Amino acid sequence: MIEFYEKQRMPWVFSLLPASSLIFCTATYMKTGLTDIWAFLILILAHLAVIALLVFISMETIVNDEGVYVKMLPFQWKHKLFAWETISEAYVRQYKPLFEYGGWGMKFQIKALINRGANISFSLSGNMGLQLVLNNGARILIGTHQPNELTAILTALNKTK
């Protein structure tokens, strides 16, 4: 069985923003001499929760003869399968994450919940991705750091369209 597997993690630099915010809030709290310790503890816990989320976020992509599987932890616990029977086109392309999807992450347009022809993106970093065009018109983009290997697998599976 021919298979492509990729696991991506959120780049560590994204956790610097909440970490620096935590340092700033702690320094401000100590400098001003505020006495509400519970508010300070809640603030610290909220920052630590955001940092933990950014550290533990990951995305798995599997491409095989059944279709394309994608899972973005901790938001999805099961792989989402896009079966080849439901895909009309599959190709690797360069994209502009900020311009096309408003950034990285699991992004979808509100009309994706209503209209099946909307764009959905699964990405953590970078600007290369597997573009799937489904039979119903929906467009799914799955980010990759291995575009050449992914193209080779699509070719080997005879799925480039």
Short mmCIF file of C-alpha atoms in Angstrom, two decimals:
data_model
loop_
_atom_site.label_atom_id
_atom_site.label_comp_id
_atom_site.label_asym_id
_atom_site.label_seq_id
_atom_site.Cartn_x
_atom_site.Cartn_y
_atom_site.Cartn_z
CA MET A 1 0.00 0.00 0.00
CA ILE A 2 1.38 3.39 -1.01
CA GLU A 3 1.01 5.96 1.75
CA PHE A 4 2.07 9.49 2.61
CA TYR A 5 2.20 10.53 6.27
CA GLU A 6 3.06 13.93 7.70
CA LYS A 7 2.77 15.29 11.21
CA GLN A 8 3.17 19.01 11.78
CA ARG A 9 3.41 20.94 15.00
CA MET A 10 2.75 24.59 15.67
CA PRO A 11 6.03 26.56 15.38
CA TRP A 12 7.31 27.41 18.86
CA VAL A 13 7.57 31.12 18.03
CA PHE A 14 3.76 31.39 18.19
CA SER A 15 3.93 30.68 21.92
CA LEU A 16 6.23 33.69 22.45
CA LEU A 17 3.35 36.19 22.27
CA PRO A 18 1.32 34.80 25.20
CA ALA A 19 4.57 34.10 27.08
CA SER A 20 5.73 37.69 26.70
CA SER A 21 2.23 38.89 27.63
CA LEU A 22 2.42 36.75 30.78
CA ILE A 23 5.77 38.31 31.73
CA PHE A 24 4.38 41.80 31.09
CA CYS A 25 1.25 41.14 33.19
CA THR A 26 3.30 39.69 36.03
CA ALA A 27 5.69 42.66 36.02
CA THR A 28 2.75 45.09 35.96
CA TYR A 29 1.06 43.25 38.83
CA MET A 30 4.20 43.33 40.96
CA LYS A 31 4.98 46.97 40.15
CA THR A 32 1.49 48.29 40.92
CA GLY A 33 1.17 46.29 44.12
CA LEU A 34 -2.33 45.04 43.39
CA THR A 35 -3.70 42.87 46.16
CA ASP A 36 -6.26 40.71 44.33
CA ILE A 37 -4.31 37.45 44.21
CA TRP A 38 -7.23 35.50 42.69
CA ALA A 39 -7.42 37.75 39.65
CA PHE A 40 -3.67 37.40 39.24
CA LEU A 41 -3.86 33.58 39.47
CA ILE A 42 -6.68 33.43 36.94
CA LEU A 43 -4.64 35.64 34.60
CA ILE A 44 -1.62 33.35 34.95
CA LEU A 45 -3.69 30.21 34.39
CA ALA A 46 -5.33 31.68 31.29
CA HIS A 47 -1.94 32.55 29.81
CA LEU A 48 -0.53 29.12 30.63
CA ALA A 49 -3.57 27.47 29.02
CA VAL A 50 -3.02 29.42 25.79
CA ILE A 51 0.69 28.57 25.80
CA ALA A 52 -0.10 24.87 26.38
CA LEU A 53 -2.64 24.90 23.54
CA LEU A 54 -0.10 26.40 21.16
CA VAL A 55 2.57 23.91 22.21
CA PHE A 56 0.34 20.84 21.87
CA ILE A 57 -1.48 21.73 18.63
CA SER A 58 -0.59 19.31 15.84
CA MET A 59 -1.88 18.20 12.45
CA GLU A 60 -1.65 14.79 10.82
CA THR A 61 -2.13 14.17 7.11
CA ILE A 62 -2.37 10.73 5.52
CA VAL A 63 -2.78 10.13 1.80
CA ASN A 64 -3.35 6.57 0.60
CA ASP A 65 -5.48 4.57 -1.83
CA GLU A 66 -8.62 5.22 0.28
CA GLY A 67 -8.33 9.00 0.18
CA VAL A 68 -6.96 11.91 2.19
CA TYR A 69 -7.17 11.88 5.99
CA VAL A 70 -6.59 14.97 8.12
CA LYS A 71 -6.72 15.48 11.88
CA MET A 72 -5.93 18.64 13.83
CA LEU A 73 -5.46 17.99 17.53
CA PRO A 74 -6.88 19.06 19.98
CA PHE A 75 -9.84 20.21 17.87
CA GLN A 76 -10.43 16.91 16.08
CA TRP A 77 -9.93 13.56 17.80
CA LYS A 78 -10.69 11.45 14.71
CA HIS A 79 -9.27 11.72 11.23
CA LYS A 80 -11.57 13.32 8.67
CA LEU A 81 -11.59 11.24 5.49
CA PHE A 82 -11.98 12.80 2.07
CA ALA A 83 -12.50 9.66 -0.05
CA TRP A 84 -11.17 9.67 -3.62
CA GLU A 85 -14.74 9.07 -4.89
CA THR A 86 -15.71 12.50 -3.52
CA ILE A 87 -12.66 14.33 -4.92
CA SER A 88 -12.71 15.73 -8.46
CA GLU A 89 -9.24 17.37 -8.31
CA ALA A 90 -6.16 16.97 -6.12
CA TYR A 91 -2.93 18.91 -6.59
CA VAL A 92 -0.18 20.59 -4.57
CA ARG A 93 -0.03 24.37 -4.81
CA GLN A 94 1.42 27.45 -3.21
CA TYR A 95 -1.05 29.62 -1.33
CA LYS A 96 -1.15 32.85 0.67
CA PRO A 97 -2.42 31.88 4.14
CA LEU A 98 -3.09 35.41 5.41
CA PHE A 99 -4.72 36.66 2.22
CA GLU A 100 -6.69 33.55 1.24
CA TYR A 101 -7.73 32.18 4.65
CA GLY A 102 -6.97 34.86 7.24
CA GLY A 103 -4.00 32.95 8.65
CA TRP A 104 -3.11 29.46 9.76
CA GLY A 105 -5.19 26.97 11.70
CA MET A 106 -8.46 25.24 10.94
CA LYS A 107 -10.21 27.96 8.97
CA PHE A 108 -13.57 27.96 7.28
CA GLN A 109 -15.95 30.51 6.00
CA ILE A 110 -19.23 30.87 7.85
CA LYS A 111 -21.03 29.95 4.65
CA ALA A 112 -19.16 26.60 4.75
CA LEU A 113 -21.71 25.53 7.35
CA ILE A 114 -24.55 26.28 4.91
CA ASN A 115 -23.09 26.31 1.42
CA ARG A 116 -21.14 23.23 0.38
CA GLY A 117 -19.05 25.22 -2.11
CA ALA A 118 -17.05 27.13 0.50
CA ASN A 119 -13.34 27.04 1.26
CA ILE A 120 -11.89 25.17 4.26
CA SER A 121 -8.24 25.22 5.29
CA PHE A 122 -6.18 23.02 7.62
CA SER A 123 -2.70 24.48 8.10
CA LEU A 124 -0.19 25.25 10.84
CA SER A 125 2.57 27.06 8.98
CA GLY A 126 4.12 27.52 5.57
CA ASN A 127 2.61 28.36 2.20
CA MET A 128 2.35 25.01 0.39
CA GLY A 129 -0.67 22.76 0.51
CA LEU A 130 -2.70 19.96 -0.99
CA GLN A 131 -5.72 21.47 -2.74
CA LEU A 132 -8.74 19.21 -2.93
CA VAL A 133 -11.74 20.14 -5.03
CA LEU A 134 -14.70 18.00 -4.04
CA ASN A 135 -17.47 16.86 -6.39
CA ASN A 136 -19.91 19.21 -4.63
CA GLY A 137 -17.66 22.23 -5.36
CA ALA A 138 -16.12 22.57 -1.88
CA ARG A 139 -12.41 23.38 -1.82
CA ILE A 140 -10.25 21.94 0.97
CA LEU A 141 -6.65 23.05 1.46
CA ILE A 142 -4.34 20.98 3.68
CA GLY A 143 -0.98 22.54 4.47
CA THR A 144 2.22 20.56 3.93
CA HIS A 145 5.96 20.91 4.51
CA GLN A 146 6.64 18.07 2.07
CA PRO A 147 5.20 19.25 -1.27
CA ASN A 148 7.54 17.15 -3.45
CA GLU A 149 6.82 13.91 -1.57
CA LEU A 150 3.10 14.63 -1.64
CA THR A 151 3.17 15.27 -5.39
CA ALA A 152 5.06 12.00 -5.89
CA ILE A 153 2.44 10.07 -3.89
CA LEU A 154 -0.41 11.64 -5.86
CA THR A 155 1.35 10.64 -9.07
CA ALA A 156 2.01 7.10 -7.78
CA LEU A 157 -1.66 6.76 -6.81
CA ASN A 158 -2.65 8.17 -10.22
CA LYS A 159 -4.73 10.87 -8.48
CA THR A 160 -3.36 14.03 -10.04
CA LYS A 161 -6.12 15.69 -11.99
#
